[in-house]
Amino acid sequence: MKIKNEIIKTSILAGLFYILFISLKYLKIAPNIISFIMPMPIFFLSLRYSLIYTFVFLFLIFISGFVIESIGILLLIFLPVFIYKTVNKKILKNIIIILTTFISFLLMINFFGLKLPNKINSEFFMYITSILYSIFSTVYPILLKKLSEEVIDLISKYLD
């Protein structure tokens, strides 16, 4: 993106993604899928401003009434992306992502497990789901980074 001032870029991205999230949530157009692209601005910003973006965005979601969803988005979606961006060594990065995803998954199940149907709450299903989620969380930041690079290419192609 061509905006030089990081504060302005952070506020524009937070506002844009918040409006996108809220409007698609209320219109019920892919309400669960839209949460997966919310960490994309982390790759557009420096580490300091990506932390600011995360807290502002999650605070806006929290005060909009999506309390459980904001906690889930932070633990299950934003956390692996932050670890991917901050840790440089590949093996250490994957180990930390897998450990934090297991902890995040267990926290979400323990605190908000009552919201799940009884059939899904079985021990076998939770074990399989946690393994699949840890695999997803190691691949997800890579795919999101590729998507953000393509968005930057498209923006620069049409704005130049």
Tab-separated table of C-alpha atoms in Angstrom:
chain	number	residue	atom	x	y	z
A	1	MET	CA	0.000	0.000	0.000
A	2	LYS	CA	1.216	3.509	-0.807
A	3	ILE	CA	0.150	5.197	2.453
A	4	LYS	CA	3.332	6.209	4.268
A	5	ASN	CA	1.879	7.130	7.673
A	6	GLU	CA	1.421	3.906	9.634
A	7	ILE	CA	-1.210	5.349	11.983
A	8	ILE	CA	-3.423	6.378	9.084
A	9	LYS	CA	-2.917	3.023	7.379
A	10	THR	CA	-3.789	1.180	10.605
A	11	SER	CA	-6.936	3.197	11.192
A	12	ILE	CA	-8.124	2.824	7.587
A	13	LEU	CA	-7.564	-0.934	7.648
A	14	ALA	CA	-9.228	-1.339	11.055
A	15	GLY	CA	-12.239	0.696	9.978
A	16	LEU	CA	-12.533	-1.013	6.608
A	17	PHE	CA	-12.296	-4.535	7.986
A	18	TYR	CA	-14.639	-3.703	10.884
A	19	ILE	CA	-17.297	-2.333	8.519
A	20	LEU	CA	-16.833	-5.381	6.296
A	21	PHE	CA	-17.149	-7.735	9.264
A	22	ILE	CA	-20.221	-6.077	10.774
A	23	SER	CA	-22.080	-5.585	7.495
A	24	LEU	CA	-21.526	-9.170	6.378
A	25	LYS	CA	-22.440	-10.441	9.846
A	26	TYR	CA	-25.774	-8.643	9.862
A	27	LEU	CA	-26.519	-9.475	6.229
A	28	LYS	CA	-25.564	-13.111	6.950
A	29	ILE	CA	-23.334	-13.340	3.882
A	30	ALA	CA	-20.603	-15.868	4.736
A	31	PRO	CA	-20.591	-14.816	8.410
A	32	ASN	CA	-18.079	-17.419	9.578
A	33	ILE	CA	-15.782	-17.305	6.583
A	34	ILE	CA	-15.246	-13.546	6.766
A	35	SER	CA	-13.475	-13.985	10.126
A	36	PHE	CA	-10.644	-15.811	8.398
A	37	ILE	CA	-9.534	-12.811	6.322
A	38	MET	CA	-9.584	-10.387	9.247
A	39	PRO	CA	-5.860	-10.898	10.133
A	40	MET	CA	-4.763	-9.983	6.593
A	41	PRO	CA	-3.799	-6.367	7.486
A	42	ILE	CA	-1.180	-7.757	9.870
A	43	PHE	CA	0.980	-8.432	6.808
A	44	PHE	CA	0.488	-4.850	5.552
A	45	LEU	CA	1.661	-3.265	8.821
A	46	SER	CA	4.751	-3.339	11.002
A	47	LEU	CA	4.632	-5.419	14.179
A	48	ARG	CA	3.799	-2.484	16.454
A	49	TYR	CA	0.933	-1.270	14.313
A	50	SER	CA	-0.357	-4.761	13.663
A	51	LEU	CA	-0.748	-5.163	17.438
A	52	ILE	CA	-2.629	-1.873	17.542
A	53	TYR	CA	-4.817	-3.025	14.633
A	54	THR	CA	-5.590	-6.289	16.409
A	55	PHE	CA	-6.625	-4.696	19.680
A	56	VAL	CA	-8.664	-1.952	18.002
A	57	PHE	CA	-10.412	-4.416	15.700
A	58	LEU	CA	-11.190	-6.893	18.472
A	59	PHE	CA	-12.338	-4.103	20.795
A	60	LEU	CA	-14.746	-2.867	18.117
A	61	ILE	CA	-16.102	-6.398	17.647
A	62	PHE	CA	-16.349	-6.832	21.420
A	63	ILE	CA	-18.372	-3.658	21.972
A	64	SER	CA	-20.587	-4.548	19.002
A	65	GLY	CA	-21.889	-7.518	20.972
A	66	PHE	CA	-19.833	-10.346	19.517
A	67	VAL	CA	-18.037	-11.143	22.783
A	68	ILE	CA	-17.415	-14.862	22.348
A	69	GLU	CA	-16.542	-14.409	18.714
A	70	SER	CA	-13.944	-11.739	19.492
A	71	ILE	CA	-12.216	-14.043	21.984
A	72	GLY	CA	-12.294	-16.902	19.479
A	73	ILE	CA	-10.947	-14.735	16.677
A	74	LEU	CA	-8.072	-13.585	18.886
A	75	LEU	CA	-7.097	-17.021	20.175
A	76	LEU	CA	-7.803	-19.170	17.155
A	77	ILE	CA	-7.128	-16.901	14.179
A	78	PHE	CA	-4.953	-13.893	15.107
A	79	LEU	CA	-2.521	-15.713	17.403
A	80	PRO	CA	-1.065	-18.111	14.770
A	81	VAL	CA	-0.648	-15.213	12.335
A	82	PHE	CA	1.253	-13.149	14.921
A	83	ILE	CA	3.521	-16.052	15.730
A	84	TYR	CA	4.127	-16.610	12.022
A	85	LYS	CA	5.063	-12.966	11.559
A	86	THR	CA	7.302	-12.575	14.623
A	87	VAL	CA	9.258	-15.849	14.879
A	88	ASN	CA	11.942	-16.255	12.212
A	89	LYS	CA	13.127	-19.856	12.560
A	90	LYS	CA	10.841	-22.227	10.692
A	91	ILE	CA	10.982	-25.234	13.046
A	92	LEU	CA	10.604	-23.100	16.163
A	93	LYS	CA	7.764	-21.201	14.500
A	94	ASN	CA	5.848	-24.412	13.748
A	95	ILE	CA	6.401	-25.818	17.241
A	96	ILE	CA	5.180	-22.614	18.896
A	97	ILE	CA	2.166	-22.407	16.576
A	98	ILE	CA	1.174	-26.016	17.304
A	99	LEU	CA	1.557	-25.572	21.079
A	100	THR	CA	-0.400	-22.327	21.177
A	101	THR	CA	-3.149	-23.725	18.965
A	102	PHE	CA	-3.612	-26.700	21.282
A	103	ILE	CA	-3.764	-24.368	24.276
A	104	SER	CA	-6.140	-21.976	22.498
A	105	PHE	CA	-8.336	-24.823	21.334
A	106	LEU	CA	-8.519	-26.275	24.843
A	107	LEU	CA	-9.326	-22.862	26.312
A	108	MET	CA	-12.155	-22.336	23.844
A	109	ILE	CA	-13.562	-25.833	24.455
A	110	ASN	CA	-13.342	-25.546	28.250
A	111	PHE	CA	-14.900	-22.099	28.512
A	112	PHE	CA	-17.348	-22.178	25.614
A	113	GLY	CA	-17.928	-25.905	25.134
A	114	LEU	CA	-21.518	-25.621	26.292
A	115	LYS	CA	-22.341	-23.847	23.052
A	116	LEU	CA	-21.472	-26.996	21.075
A	117	PRO	CA	-24.007	-29.744	20.359
A	118	ASN	CA	-23.714	-32.894	22.494
A	119	LYS	CA	-22.694	-35.093	19.555
A	120	ILE	CA	-19.761	-32.839	18.778
A	121	ASN	CA	-18.658	-32.717	22.420
A	122	SER	CA	-17.399	-36.312	22.370
A	123	GLU	CA	-13.776	-36.934	23.288
A	124	PHE	CA	-12.841	-38.584	19.980
A	125	PHE	CA	-14.280	-35.749	17.922
A	126	MET	CA	-12.440	-33.142	20.009
A	127	TYR	CA	-9.153	-35.011	19.584
A	128	ILE	CA	-9.542	-35.204	15.796
A	129	THR	CA	-10.663	-31.580	15.599
A	130	SER	CA	-7.681	-30.356	17.610
A	131	ILE	CA	-5.266	-32.221	15.334
A	132	LEU	CA	-6.951	-30.861	12.207
A	133	TYR	CA	-6.941	-27.360	13.657
A	134	SER	CA	-3.223	-27.535	14.482
A	135	ILE	CA	-2.515	-28.563	10.880
A	136	PHE	CA	-4.731	-25.749	9.631
A	137	SER	CA	-3.062	-23.190	11.885
A	138	THR	CA	0.389	-23.996	10.504
A	139	VAL	CA	-0.778	-23.645	6.889
A	140	TYR	CA	-3.202	-20.748	7.377
A	141	PRO	CA	-0.666	-17.910	7.916
A	142	ILE	CA	1.263	-18.990	4.822
A	143	LEU	CA	-1.878	-18.903	2.693
A	144	LEU	CA	-2.940	-15.588	4.198
A	145	LYS	CA	0.465	-14.074	3.430
A	146	LYS	CA	0.207	-15.240	-0.198
A	147	LEU	CA	-3.283	-13.731	-0.399
A	148	SER	CA	-2.075	-10.422	1.026
A	149	GLU	CA	0.794	-10.342	-1.496
A	150	GLU	CA	-1.685	-10.887	-4.318
A	151	VAL	CA	-3.912	-8.115	-2.963
A	152	ILE	CA	-0.911	-5.768	-2.871
A	153	ASP	CA	-0.062	-6.705	-6.465
A	154	LEU	CA	-3.635	-6.042	-7.590
A	155	ILE	CA	-3.792	-2.716	-5.767
A	156	SER	CA	-0.462	-1.576	-7.194
A	157	LYS	CA	-1.481	-2.747	-10.678
A	158	TYR	CA	-4.686	-0.719	-10.728
A	159	LEU	CA	-3.476	2.340	-8.808
A	160	ASP	CA	-0.264	2.943	-10.780
